[in-house]
Tab-separated table of C-alpha atoms in Angstrom:
chain	number	residue	atom	x	y	z
A	1	VAL	CA	146.084	137.626	93.988
A	2	LEU	CA	147.482	139.877	96.515
A	3	ALA	CA	143.860	141.123	97.596
A	4	LYS	CA	143.259	137.496	97.951
A	5	ASP	CA	145.935	136.643	100.274
A	6	GLU	CA	145.067	139.764	102.401
A	7	GLY	CA	141.534	138.705	102.452
A	8	ASN	CA	142.765	135.136	103.828
A	9	LYS	CA	144.923	136.382	106.756
A	10	ARG	CA	142.035	138.811	107.720
A	11	PHE	CA	139.903	135.562	107.500
A	12	LYS	CA	141.977	133.523	109.804
A	13	ASP	CA	142.167	136.290	112.112
A	14	GLY	CA	138.637	136.655	112.388
A	15	ASP	CA	138.355	140.134	110.855
A	16	TYR	CA	135.262	138.926	108.383
A	17	ALA	CA	134.293	142.570	107.655
A	18	ALA	CA	137.938	143.046	106.053
A	19	ALA	CA	138.138	140.054	104.686
A	20	LEU	CA	134.925	140.422	102.601
A	21	LEU	CA	136.480	143.822	101.281
A	22	CYS	CA	139.486	142.138	99.901
A	23	TYR	CA	137.788	139.452	98.440
A	24	THR	CA	135.436	141.857	96.840
A	25	ARG	CA	138.552	143.829	95.262
A	26	ALA	CA	140.295	140.629	94.352
A	27	ILE	CA	136.747	139.595	92.356
A	28	LYS	CA	136.870	143.312	90.927
A	29	LEU	CA	140.608	143.324	89.835
A	30	ALA	CA	140.862	139.774	88.507
A	31	SER	CA	142.868	138.925	85.328
A	32	PRO	CA	141.671	136.678	82.742
A	33	SER	CA	144.313	134.242	84.084
A	34	ASP	CA	143.029	134.402	87.877
A	35	ASP	CA	141.094	131.709	88.998
A	36	VAL	CA	138.084	133.964	89.980
A	37	GLY	CA	135.865	131.421	91.502
A	38	VAL	CA	138.439	130.779	94.335
A	39	PHE	CA	137.443	134.456	95.365
A	40	TYR	CA	133.662	133.902	95.080
A	41	LYS	CA	133.942	130.764	96.927
A	42	ASN	CA	136.147	132.609	99.782
A	43	ARG	CA	133.333	135.633	99.897
A	44	ALA	CA	130.780	132.810	100.449
A	45	ALA	CA	132.885	131.606	103.415
A	46	VAL	CA	132.712	135.212	104.754
A	47	HIS	CA	128.923	135.410	104.079
A	48	LEU	CA	128.645	132.028	105.692
A	49	LYS	CA	130.110	133.525	108.913
A	50	GLN	CA	128.339	136.567	108.682
A	51	ARG	CA	124.917	134.607	108.392
A	52	ALA	CA	124.516	136.500	105.125
A	53	TRP	CA	122.453	133.555	103.659
A	54	GLU	CA	121.458	135.331	100.527
A	55	LYS	CA	124.564	136.610	99.579
A	56	ALA	CA	126.574	133.230	100.423
A	57	LEU	CA	123.982	131.471	97.981
A	58	ALA	CA	124.716	134.001	95.206
A	59	ASP	CA	128.195	133.711	95.489
A	60	SER	CA	128.540	129.943	95.458
A	61	SER	CA	125.908	129.751	92.517
A	62	GLU	CA	127.982	131.845	90.298
A	63	VAL	CA	130.828	129.638	90.885
A	64	LEU	CA	128.637	126.556	90.416
A	65	ARG	CA	127.705	127.931	87.068
A	66	ALA	CA	131.073	127.879	85.312
A	67	ALA	CA	131.896	124.754	87.316
A	68	PRO	CA	128.987	122.628	88.469
A	69	GLY	CA	130.613	119.800	90.086
A	70	ASP	CA	132.925	122.047	92.449
A	71	ALA	CA	132.917	120.432	96.042
A	72	LYS	CA	133.457	123.527	98.136
A	73	ALA	CA	131.110	125.694	96.245
A	74	LEU	CA	128.347	122.741	96.553
A	75	PHE	CA	128.945	122.662	100.163
A	76	ARG	CA	128.826	126.179	100.795
A	77	ARG	CA	125.407	126.433	98.445
A	78	ALA	CA	124.250	123.848	100.749
A	79	GLN	CA	125.233	125.721	104.396
A	80	ALA	CA	123.754	128.748	102.737
A	81	LEU	CA	120.321	126.870	101.939
A	82	GLU	CA	120.267	125.330	105.462
A	83	GLY	CA	120.641	128.803	106.814
A	84	LEU	CA	117.409	129.903	104.326
A	85	SER	CA	115.402	126.630	106.069
A	86	GLN	CA	115.480	125.179	102.529
A	87	PRO	CA	116.765	121.460	103.566
A	88	ASP	CA	115.330	119.618	100.577
A	89	ALA	CA	117.475	121.960	98.371
A	90	ALA	CA	120.321	121.804	100.628
A	91	LEU	CA	120.440	118.292	100.560
A	92	ALA	CA	120.533	117.979	96.952
A	93	ASP	CA	123.579	119.643	96.633
A	94	LEU	CA	124.805	117.387	99.261
A	95	ARG	CA	124.073	114.201	97.319
A	96	ARG	CA	125.689	115.489	94.113
A	97	LEU	CA	128.661	116.324	96.348
A	98	LEU	CA	129.099	113.181	97.947
A	99	ALA	CA	128.294	111.181	94.716
A	100	LEU	CA	131.607	113.085	93.448
A	101	ASP	CA	133.343	112.742	96.347
A	102	PRO	CA	131.780	109.730	98.725
A	103	GLY	CA	134.594	110.391	101.630
A	104	ASN	CA	133.593	113.880	102.355
A	105	ALA	CA	133.086	113.561	106.150
A	106	ALA	CA	131.483	117.182	106.425
A	107	ALA	CA	129.362	116.855	103.811
A	108	LYS	CA	128.117	113.158	105.188
A	109	GLN	CA	127.464	115.117	108.647
A	110	LEU	CA	125.783	117.940	107.374
A	111	ALA	CA	123.578	115.318	105.282
A	112	HIS	CA	122.611	113.452	108.166
A	113	THR	CA	121.579	116.227	110.064
A	114	LEU	CA	119.502	117.754	107.819
A	115	ALA	CA	118.120	114.170	106.826
A	116	ARG	CA	116.635	114.156	110.356
A	117	ARG	CA	115.696	117.767	110.484
A	118	SER	CA	113.435	117.309	107.448
A	119	GLY	CA	111.827	114.119	108.804
A	120	GLU	CA	111.254	116.088	111.910
A	121	LEU	CA	109.667	118.850	109.978
A	122	ALA	CA	107.502	116.732	107.804
A	123	GLU	CA	106.069	114.941	110.724
A	124	THR	CA	105.277	118.624	112.591
A	125	SER	CA	103.901	119.413	109.584
A	126	ALA	CA	101.452	116.574	109.244
A	127	ARG	CA	100.625	116.958	113.119
A	128	THR	CA	99.988	120.751	112.427
A	129	ALA	CA	97.961	119.965	109.498
A	130	ALA	CA	95.748	117.492	111.329
A	131	GLY	CA	95.410	119.872	114.297
A	132	ILE	CA	93.968	122.744	112.300
A	133	GLU	CA	91.944	120.155	110.131
A	134	SER	CA	90.718	119.135	113.965
A	135	ARG	CA	90.555	122.302	115.481
A	136	THR	CA	88.234	123.902	112.635
A	137	LEU	CA	85.892	121.190	112.705
A	138	GLY	CA	85.806	121.634	116.089
A	139	VAL	CA	84.816	125.331	116.061
A	140	ALA	CA	82.300	125.084	113.316
A	141	LEU	CA	80.679	121.895	115.298
A	142	ASP	CA	80.834	124.137	118.987
A	143	ALA	CA	77.137	125.133	119.450
A	144	ALA	CA	78.317	127.491	122.065
A	145	ALA	CA	80.160	129.417	119.326
A	146	SER	CA	78.747	132.712	117.495
A	147	TRP	CA	77.025	131.984	114.112
A	148	GLU	CA	79.565	134.134	112.597
A	149	LYS	CA	82.684	132.256	113.866
A	150	ARG	CA	81.207	128.824	113.036
A	151	THR	CA	80.512	130.023	109.497
A	152	THR	CA	84.251	131.460	108.913
A	153	ALA	CA	84.884	127.984	110.284
A	154	ALA	CA	82.622	125.830	107.570
A	155	ASN	CA	83.947	127.875	105.104
A	156	ASN	CA	87.832	127.290	106.204
A	157	LEU	CA	86.775	123.477	106.300
A	158	PHE	CA	85.415	124.032	102.412
A	159	VAL	CA	88.939	124.967	101.792
A	160	LEU	CA	90.498	122.202	103.402
A	161	ALA	CA	88.036	119.678	102.054
A	162	SER	CA	89.246	121.047	98.356
A	163	GLN	CA	92.405	119.159	99.144
A	164	PRO	CA	92.251	115.646	98.604
A	165	ASP	CA	94.776	114.873	101.616
A	166	LYS	CA	93.067	116.940	103.722
A	167	ALA	CA	89.951	115.774	102.487
A	168	ALA	CA	90.905	112.118	103.589
A	169	ALA	CA	91.998	113.398	106.824
A	170	LEU	CA	88.651	115.113	107.455
A	171	LEU	CA	86.778	111.883	106.695
A	172	ARG	CA	88.774	109.952	109.222
A	173	ALA	CA	87.513	112.161	111.775
A	174	GLU	CA	85.073	109.972	114.039
A	175	ARG	CA	81.218	110.212	112.457
A	176	VAL	CA	82.319	113.509	110.799
A	177	VAL	CA	79.670	113.321	107.903
A	178	SER	CA	76.457	112.280	110.400
A	179	ARG	CA	77.911	115.247	112.712
A	180	ALA	CA	78.094	117.883	109.979
A	181	TRP	CA	74.797	116.678	108.576
A	182	ALA	CA	73.067	117.087	112.233
A	183	VAL	CA	73.576	120.905	112.027
A	184	VAL	CA	72.508	121.032	108.515
A	185	LEU	CA	69.188	119.819	109.054
A	186	PRO	CA	68.750	118.651	112.787
A	187	ASP	CA	66.182	115.442	113.499
A	188	ASN	CA	62.431	116.279	113.141
A	189	GLU	CA	62.975	119.775	112.276
A	190	PRO	CA	59.740	121.145	110.521
A	191	PRO	CA	59.782	122.871	107.031
A	192	ALA	CA	58.395	126.079	108.474
A	193	THR	CA	61.361	126.072	111.020
A	194	THR	CA	63.722	125.622	108.167
A	195	ALA	CA	62.370	128.078	106.018
A	196	ALA	CA	62.405	130.821	108.856
A	197	LEU	CA	65.796	130.507	109.794
A	198	GLY	CA	67.999	133.624	110.397
A	199	GLU	CA	70.269	135.209	108.479
A	200	ALA	CA	73.705	134.026	110.379
A	201	GLU	CA	72.497	130.475	111.040
A	202	ARG	CA	70.827	129.818	107.453
A	203	SER	CA	74.649	130.697	106.326
A	204	PHE	CA	76.147	128.947	108.587
A	205	ARG	CA	74.118	125.638	107.678
A	206	VAL	CA	74.491	126.297	103.859
A	207	ALA	CA	78.363	126.405	104.300
A	208	MET	CA	78.283	123.192	105.977
A	209	LEU	CA	76.344	121.358	103.300
A	210	ARG	CA	78.896	123.168	101.166
A	211	VAL	CA	81.278	121.584	102.848
A	212	LEU	CA	80.054	118.009	102.727
A	213	GLY	CA	79.577	118.584	99.076
A	214	ARG	CA	83.184	119.276	98.245
A	215	LEU	CA	84.069	116.022	100.470
A	216	ALA	CA	81.713	113.828	98.539
A	217	SER	CA	83.157	115.207	95.099
A	218	ALA	CA	86.483	114.283	95.940
A	219	ASP	CA	85.947	110.843	94.448
A	220	ALA	CA	83.589	108.096	93.741
A	221	ALA	CA	84.298	106.352	96.842
A	222	HIS	CA	83.865	109.581	99.122
A	223	THR	CA	80.244	110.298	96.943
A	224	LYS	CA	79.206	107.081	98.070
A	225	ARG	CA	80.499	107.278	101.553
A	226	VAL	CA	78.849	110.906	102.393
A	227	ILE	CA	75.372	110.029	100.573
A	228	ALA	CA	75.065	106.757	102.218
A	229	GLU	CA	75.757	108.183	105.729
A	230	ILE	CA	73.382	111.194	105.378
A	231	GLY	CA	70.856	109.428	103.128
A	232	PHE	CA	69.205	109.772	99.825
A	233	ASP	CA	65.682	110.679	101.178
A	234	ARG	CA	66.893	113.192	103.806
A	235	LEU	CA	68.770	114.839	101.042
A	236	VAL	CA	65.925	114.997	98.618
A	237	ASP	CA	63.917	116.481	101.700
A	238	VAL	CA	66.480	119.137	102.239
A	239	ALA	CA	66.257	119.780	98.151
A	240	SER	CA	62.677	120.336	98.523
A	241	ARG	CA	62.585	123.011	101.489
A	242	LYS	CA	63.135	126.827	101.830
A	243	PRO	CA	65.310	128.623	102.146
A	244	ALA	CA	66.775	128.465	98.337
A	245	GLU	CA	70.635	128.512	99.257
A	246	LEU	CA	70.536	125.436	101.265
A	247	CYS	CA	67.928	123.354	98.698
A	248	ALA	CA	70.671	124.797	95.881
A	249	ALA	CA	73.478	123.266	98.063
A	250	ALA	CA	71.405	119.982	98.700
A	251	VAL	CA	70.787	119.668	94.840
A	252	ALA	CA	74.571	120.207	94.429
A	253	LEU	CA	75.256	117.487	96.165
A	254	LEU	CA	72.390	115.202	95.142
A	255	SER	CA	73.532	115.383	91.550
A	256	LEU	CA	77.238	113.880	92.717
A	257	ALA	CA	75.318	110.589	92.579
A	258	LEU	CA	73.447	110.838	89.329
A	259	PRO	CA	75.138	109.363	86.245
A	260	ALA	CA	76.439	112.368	84.040
A	261	PRO	CA	74.544	113.175	81.272
A	262	PRO	CA	75.674	112.076	77.921
A	263	GLN	CA	77.634	115.138	76.280
A	264	PRO	CA	76.125	117.020	73.360
A	265	GLU	CA	77.757	116.088	69.883
A	266	ALA	CA	79.595	118.471	68.128
A	267	GLU	CA	78.265	120.195	65.266
A	268	GLU	CA	81.182	119.001	63.057
A	269	GLU	CA	81.019	115.608	64.085
A	270	ARG	CA	77.733	115.179	63.780
A	271	ARG	CA	77.544	116.549	59.885
A	272	ALA	CA	80.847	114.013	59.322
A	273	ARG	CA	78.660	111.097	60.998
A	274	LEU	CA	75.501	111.460	58.737
A	275	GLN	CA	77.505	112.242	55.789
A	276	ARG	CA	79.098	108.821	56.751
A	277	GLU	CA	75.556	107.302	57.003
A	278	ARG	CA	74.654	108.397	54.019
A	279	GLN	CA	77.492	107.316	51.920
A	280	ALA	CA	77.076	103.950	53.468
A	281	ARG	CA	73.089	103.792	52.414
A	282	GLU	CA	73.973	104.765	48.754
A	283	GLU	CA	77.038	102.121	48.577
A	284	ALA	CA	74.356	99.555	50.067
A	285	GLU	CA	71.882	100.536	47.363
A	286	ARG	CA	74.465	100.502	44.419
A	287	ARG	CA	75.481	97.046	45.525
A	288	LYS	CA	72.100	95.930	45.454
A	289	LYS	CA	71.194	97.058	42.342
A	290	GLU	CA	74.182	94.975	40.845
A	291	GLU	CA	73.518	91.988	42.571
A	292	ALA	CA	70.107	92.283	41.199
A	293	GLU	CA	71.046	92.984	37.394
A	294	GLU	CA	73.641	90.016	37.727
A	295	GLY	CA	71.033	87.437	38.921
A	296	LYS	CA	68.253	88.561	36.400
A	297	ILE	CA	67.066	85.608	34.170
A	298	VAL	CA	66.616	86.596	30.574
A	299	GLU	CA	63.764	84.844	28.955
A	300	ILE	CA	64.820	83.198	25.036
A	301	ASP	CA	63.156	81.480	22.542
A	302	ALA	CA	63.930	78.470	20.313
A	303	ASP	CA	65.951	80.221	18.024
A	304	GLY	CA	68.379	81.607	20.914
A	305	VAL	CA	66.956	85.384	20.895
A	306	GLU	CA	65.073	87.208	23.643
A	307	ALA	CA	61.677	86.325	23.803
A	308	ASN	CA	60.575	90.147	23.605
A	309	GLY	CA	62.854	90.702	20.406
A	310	ARG	CA	61.794	90.257	16.841
A	311	ALA	CA	62.833	86.287	16.483
A	312	LYS	CA	66.038	86.644	14.034
A	313	GLY	CA	63.331	89.117	11.535
A	314	VAL	CA	60.843	86.201	11.072
A	315	GLU	CA	58.152	88.443	9.911
A	316	ASP	CA	60.348	89.881	7.426
A	317	GLU	CA	61.357	86.825	6.040
A	318	GLU	CA	57.889	85.892	5.318
A	319	GLU	CA	57.120	89.015	3.447
A	320	GLU	CA	59.942	88.926	1.259
A	321	GLU	CA	58.795	85.612	0.320
A	322	GLU	CA	55.646	86.476	-0.394
A	323	GLU	CA	56.832	89.621	-2.490
A	324	GLU	CA	59.178	86.944	-4.187
A	325	THR	CA	55.971	84.748	-5.020
A	326	LYS	CA	53.737	87.734	-6.631
A	327	LYS	CA	56.538	88.619	-8.709
A	328	GLN	CA	56.867	85.405	-10.349
A	329	GLY	CA	53.386	85.172	-10.638
A	330	GLN	CA	53.130	88.476	-12.757
A	331	GLY	CA	56.608	87.218	-14.924
A	332	GLN	CA	54.396	83.865	-15.928
A	333	GLY	CA	51.387	86.157	-16.915
């Protein structure tokens, strides 16, 4: 406690180095009954004065681990995060603080400042991103630039086009598809000229065609637009030309317009399906036989027996009667 009191005095005097030593000593010598969180918060205040943002963040976070709703710790961590250029994280802490203490004027003021700054940063970031896309496209389409420089720009455009928001921004540029296609295959260029391209120009054209492919692959609407603006026939034309790299890039773009092939059936699924079909056929045949047996007409004679039977043993009775007659004749003789 003495070390903390001495630190408070040094802090008020503006002797931050001495105050830092005092608060550090207070933390080391703290007893179980001491409120060590106060020592950490005070040391965090010193770090803020010294613009030691990381250390201030660490000390205030240490307090918040034990007491998540500590107002001073939340405010000091927000200040540290502001110093570390993390306005969104700082605002999150300030919102938590204001939920606990709505009347905290200092927190309100800092939150207002950070909210305005965060909005300005977002606008600046958007303008910068748009500027990057525009400048990169401009370099790629600059006929006065070297092939190497234009190819580098085209490769950068490919990276940008791989991000949905950047792809959408590029497609908003005026006539971007037709302008890009014009450098891939200039109007009325004979196939022999395309086949004889130098390595540097060939690499550039392939890179630009890959950019168009990446723009088209973003979603179905982009695919439809890019291929419609280029023209299916012109894509087929390039796909039939040399060099092979240009042909391959054109085929890849064309494939986006074709329906996806059916996926091959997994072997286990195929076997299970065949088993089900076989069982269904066997069951159908069994039922068919049962129905045939149930519906069968059995012919019977006048004595009520099956026609193909022996008619209640009629022949046997006749034989027995004849035998009896013979016996009677023999007896009389």
